[in-house]
């Protein structure tokens, strides 16, 4: 079911080639601050808050990865961006990137996949997500901060950079319970993309934090090996939140893709 269009809150900075930054769950555009500041010097950086997150309109029920992808295409329309974009997605942002590639291929110049995966949830993981969605609706987004926060970062980041962890905690606590539940339900029913990776025909950069425990290096390396001509970069001193934990290394990987275009 397609949901009615909503205007997403968007940071739109810089000029030139559009670089669309798609945040992970349960976050907002602020996770990309280290990319926005640097890359807007050479690109037009578009960093939306997805439906149900940040300052964008709230969501309810289910928001599928396909719907999020269509929301991004609608946002590009509203911004008058017709030229193909470089889409950079982290984790859930990567799940959305696959659907953008399937549904809006002509609008895509290249992909950057950060700390994500191609497979669908197992039945057990999907059941767990649905249960978490109900719990978040009952108890609020603090449930997500309690269960996710530690796993998002490399151990050294958690120990030595409490301000970064606290900023992400604040973002999670400010997330709408209904929006988070809708995205959890959407992730639980997402497609397995593994068999389609060989058909990806845009330049692709895959990045993974060295200490990512959610989408580990070995899994992302396997993903990258299935995408013809992709480049794979391990981001040192970072966990799942590699763009936030080591922006310089992630920006260098994005720049190296931009140079290939
Ligand atoms: C994310 O960072 O977007 C989440 O870890 C994705 C997920 O829960 O699969």
Coordinates of C-alpha atoms and ligand atoms in Angstrom, one line a residue:
X1 CA 0.0 0.0 0.0
X2 CA 1.4 3.4 -1.0
X3 CA 1.0 6.1 1.7
X4 CA 0.1 9.7 0.9
X5 CA 3.1 11.9 0.2
X6 CA 4.5 13.9 3.0
X7 CA 7.1 16.7 2.9
X8 CA 10.2 15.4 4.6
X9 CA 12.4 17.7 6.7
X10 CA 15.6 18.1 4.7
X11 CA 19.0 19.6 5.2
X12 CA 20.0 20.8 1.7
X13 CA 23.5 22.3 1.6
X14 CA 26.2 23.0 -1.0
X15 CA 26.0 22.7 -4.8
X16 CA 26.9 20.4 -7.7
X17 CA 26.3 16.6 -7.8
X18 CA 23.5 15.6 -5.4
X19 CA 24.6 13.3 -2.6
X20 CA 21.6 11.9 -0.7
X21 CA 22.4 10.7 2.8
X22 CA 19.9 8.2 4.3
X23 CA 20.0 7.7 8.0
X24 CA 19.7 4.5 10.0
X25 CA 17.2 3.3 12.6
X26 CA 16.1 5.0 14.9
X27 CA 18.0 8.1 14.1
X28 CA 17.7 11.3 11.9
X29 CA 19.9 13.4 9.6
X30 CA 22.1 14.6 12.5
X31 CA 24.1 11.3 12.3
X32 CA 25.6 12.7 9.0
X33 CA 26.9 16.0 10.5
X34 CA 30.5 14.9 9.7
X35 CA 29.6 14.3 6.1
X36 CA 27.4 17.4 5.7
X37 CA 30.1 19.8 6.9
X38 CA 32.8 18.4 4.7
X39 CA 31.1 17.1 1.6
X40 CA 28.9 20.1 1.0
X41 CA 32.1 21.9 0.0
X42 CA 32.1 19.7 -3.2
X43 CA 28.5 18.3 -3.6
X44 CA 24.9 19.3 -3.0
X45 CA 24.3 17.3 0.2
X46 CA 20.6 16.3 0.8
X47 CA 20.1 14.8 4.3
X48 CA 16.4 14.1 5.0
X49 CA 14.7 12.9 8.1
X50 CA 12.7 9.8 7.0
X51 CA 9.0 9.6 7.5
X52 CA 8.3 9.1 11.2
X53 CA 11.8 10.3 12.3
X54 CA 13.4 13.6 13.4
X55 CA 11.4 16.6 12.3
X56 CA 9.5 14.9 9.4
X57 CA 5.8 14.1 9.7
X58 CA 5.0 11.2 12.0
X59 CA 4.1 7.7 10.7
X60 CA 1.9 4.9 12.0
X61 CA 1.1 1.3 11.1
X62 CA 3.8 0.0 8.7
X63 CA 6.3 1.9 6.6
X64 CA 8.0 -0.4 4.1
X65 CA 11.5 0.1 2.7
X66 CA 9.8 0.6 -0.7
X67 CA 7.7 3.4 0.8
X68 CA 10.8 5.1 2.3
X69 CA 12.5 4.9 -1.1
X70 CA 9.4 6.4 -2.8
X71 CA 9.5 9.2 -0.2
X72 CA 13.1 9.9 -1.2
X73 CA 12.2 10.1 -4.9
X74 CA 9.3 12.5 -4.0
X75 CA 11.6 14.6 -2.0
X76 CA 14.0 14.9 -4.9
X77 CA 11.1 16.0 -7.1
X78 CA 10.1 18.6 -4.6
X79 CA 13.7 19.9 -4.5
X80 CA 13.7 20.0 -8.3
X81 CA 16.6 17.5 -8.5
X82 CA 16.3 15.6 -11.8
X83 CA 20.0 14.6 -12.2
X84 CA 21.0 11.2 -10.8
X85 CA 22.1 11.1 -7.2
X86 CA 24.8 9.4 -5.3
X87 CA 22.8 7.6 -2.5
X88 CA 24.6 6.9 0.7
X89 CA 22.6 4.8 3.2
X90 CA 23.6 3.5 6.6
X91 CA 22.0 0.2 7.9
X92 CA 18.3 0.7 7.5
X93 CA 19.3 3.5 5.0
X94 CA 21.0 0.7 3.1
X95 CA 17.9 -1.4 3.1
X96 CA 16.1 1.6 1.6
X97 CA 19.0 2.1 -0.9
X98 CA 18.3 -1.4 -2.4
X99 CA 14.7 -0.4 -3.0
X100 CA 15.6 3.0 -4.5
X101 CA 17.8 1.1 -6.9
X102 CA 15.0 -1.3 -7.8
X103 CA 12.3 1.3 -8.2
X104 CA 14.1 4.5 -9.2
X105 CA 17.2 3.2 -11.1
X106 CA 17.3 6.1 -13.6
X107 CA 17.7 8.6 -10.7
X108 CA 20.7 6.8 -9.3
X109 CA 24.3 7.6 -10.2
X110 CA 26.1 5.5 -7.6
X111 CA 25.6 3.8 -4.2
X112 CA 27.5 4.0 -0.9
X113 CA 26.4 1.3 1.5
X114 CA 27.5 1.8 5.1
X115 CA 27.2 -0.9 7.8
X116 CA 24.2 -2.6 6.2
X117 CA 23.1 -6.0 5.0
X118 CA 21.4 -7.5 2.0
X119 CA 19.6 -10.4 3.6
X120 CA 16.1 -10.3 5.0
X121 CA 15.3 -11.0 8.7
X122 CA 15.0 -14.6 9.7
X123 CA 11.6 -15.5 11.0
X124 CA 12.9 -15.3 14.6
X125 CA 14.5 -11.8 14.1
X126 CA 11.3 -10.6 12.4
X127 CA 9.2 -11.8 15.3
X128 CA 11.5 -10.0 17.7
X129 CA 11.2 -6.8 15.7
X130 CA 7.4 -7.0 15.9
X131 CA 7.5 -7.6 19.6
X132 CA 9.9 -4.6 20.0
X133 CA 7.5 -2.5 18.0
X134 CA 4.7 -3.3 20.5
X135 CA 7.0 -2.6 23.4
X136 CA 8.1 0.8 22.0
X137 CA 4.5 1.8 21.6
X138 CA 3.8 0.8 25.2
X139 CA 6.9 2.1 26.9
X140 CA 8.4 4.7 24.5
X141 CA 11.7 5.0 22.6
X142 CA 13.8 4.6 25.7
X143 CA 13.5 0.8 25.1
X144 CA 15.5 1.3 21.9
X145 CA 18.2 3.4 23.6
X146 CA 18.5 0.7 26.3
X147 CA 18.8 -2.2 23.9
X148 CA 20.7 -0.7 21.0
X149 CA 23.0 2.1 22.1
X150 CA 26.0 0.0 23.3
X151 CA 25.9 -2.1 20.1
X152 CA 26.1 0.9 17.8
X153 CA 29.6 1.9 18.7
X154 CA 33.1 0.5 18.9
X155 CA 34.1 -0.2 22.5
X156 CA 36.7 2.6 22.4
X157 CA 34.1 5.1 21.2
X158 CA 31.7 4.1 24.1
X159 CA 34.6 4.4 26.6
X160 CA 36.3 7.6 25.3
X161 CA 33.7 9.7 23.5
X162 CA 30.7 9.8 25.8
X163 CA 29.5 13.1 24.1
X164 CA 28.9 11.1 20.8
X165 CA 27.0 8.4 22.6
X166 CA 24.9 10.9 24.5
X167 CA 24.0 12.8 21.3
X168 CA 22.8 9.6 19.7
X169 CA 20.9 8.7 22.9
X170 CA 19.1 12.1 22.7
X171 CA 18.2 11.5 19.1
X172 CA 16.7 8.0 19.9
X173 CA 14.8 9.4 22.9
X174 CA 13.3 12.1 20.7
X175 CA 12.1 9.6 18.1
X176 CA 8.4 9.1 17.8
X177 CA 7.3 5.7 19.2
X178 CA 4.8 5.3 16.4
X179 CA 7.4 6.2 13.7
X180 CA 9.9 3.7 15.2
X181 CA 7.3 1.0 15.4
X182 CA 6.2 1.5 11.8
X183 CA 9.8 1.3 10.6
X184 CA 10.4 -1.9 12.7
X185 CA 7.4 -3.5 11.1
X186 CA 8.7 -2.4 7.6
X187 CA 12.2 -3.9 8.3
X188 CA 10.6 -7.1 9.5
X189 CA 9.0 -7.6 6.1
X190 CA 11.8 -6.4 3.8
X191 CA 12.9 -8.3 0.8
X192 CA 16.0 -10.5 0.7
X193 CA 18.3 -8.7 -1.8
X194 CA 21.1 -11.2 -1.8
X195 CA 20.3 -12.8 -5.2
X196 CA 19.9 -9.4 -6.8
X197 CA 23.3 -8.0 -5.8
X198 CA 24.9 -9.3 -9.0
X199 CA 22.5 -7.1 -11.0
X200 CA 23.6 -3.8 -9.4
X201 CA 24.9 -1.8 -12.3
X202 CA 26.0 1.5 -10.7
X203 CA 29.4 2.3 -9.2
X204 CA 29.3 1.1 -5.6
X205 CA 31.3 1.8 -2.5
X206 CA 30.8 -0.5 0.6
X207 CA 32.1 0.7 3.9
X208 CA 32.0 -1.1 7.3
X209 CA 33.3 -0.1 10.7
X210 CA 36.1 -2.4 11.9
X211 CA 34.2 -3.2 15.1
X212 CA 30.6 -3.3 13.7
X213 CA 28.8 -6.1 15.6
X214 CA 25.4 -5.5 13.9
X215 CA 26.7 -5.8 10.3
X216 CA 30.1 -7.3 10.8
X217 CA 33.1 -6.9 8.4
X218 CA 33.0 -10.5 7.2
X219 CA 29.3 -10.2 6.2
X220 CA 29.8 -6.9 4.4
X221 CA 32.8 -8.2 2.6
X222 CA 30.7 -11.0 1.3
X223 CA 28.0 -8.5 0.2
X224 CA 30.6 -6.4 -1.6
X225 CA 32.1 -9.4 -3.4
X226 CA 28.7 -9.9 -5.0
X227 CA 28.4 -6.4 -6.4
X228 CA 30.5 -6.2 -9.6
X229 CA 33.2 -3.6 -9.5
X230 CA 32.4 -2.4 -6.0
X231 CA 35.1 -1.1 -3.6
X232 CA 35.1 -2.3 0.0
X233 CA 36.7 -0.2 2.8
X234 CA 37.0 -1.1 6.4
X235 CA 36.7 2.0 8.6
X236 CA 39.2 1.9 11.4
X237 CA 38.3 2.8 15.0
X238 CA 34.6 2.6 14.3
X239 CA 31.6 0.3 15.0
X240 CA 28.2 0.4 13.3
X241 CA 28.0 4.2 13.3
X242 CA 31.1 4.5 11.1
X243 CA 30.2 7.9 9.5
X244 CA 29.8 9.4 13.0
X245 CA 32.8 7.6 14.7
X246 CA 35.3 8.2 11.9
X247 CA 34.0 10.8 9.5
X248 CA 37.4 11.4 7.9
X249 CA 37.8 7.8 6.7
X250 CA 34.1 7.5 5.5
X251 CA 34.4 10.9 3.7
X252 CA 37.6 9.6 2.0
X253 CA 35.8 6.5 0.8
X254 CA 32.9 8.6 -0.5
X255 CA 35.3 11.0 -2.3
X256 CA 37.1 8.0 -3.9
X257 CA 33.7 6.9 -5.3
X258 CA 32.9 10.4 -6.5
X259 CA 36.2 10.5 -8.4
X260 CA 35.2 7.3 -10.2
X261 CA 32.1 9.0 -11.6
Ligands
LIG1 C1 20.1 0.5 11.8 O1 21.2 0.9 12.3 O2 19.5 1.1 10.9 C2 19.6 -0.8 12.4 O3 20.6 -1.4 13.1 C3 19.0 -1.6 11.3 C4 18.4 -2.9 11.8 O4 17.9 -2.9 12.9 O5 18.5 -3.9 11.1

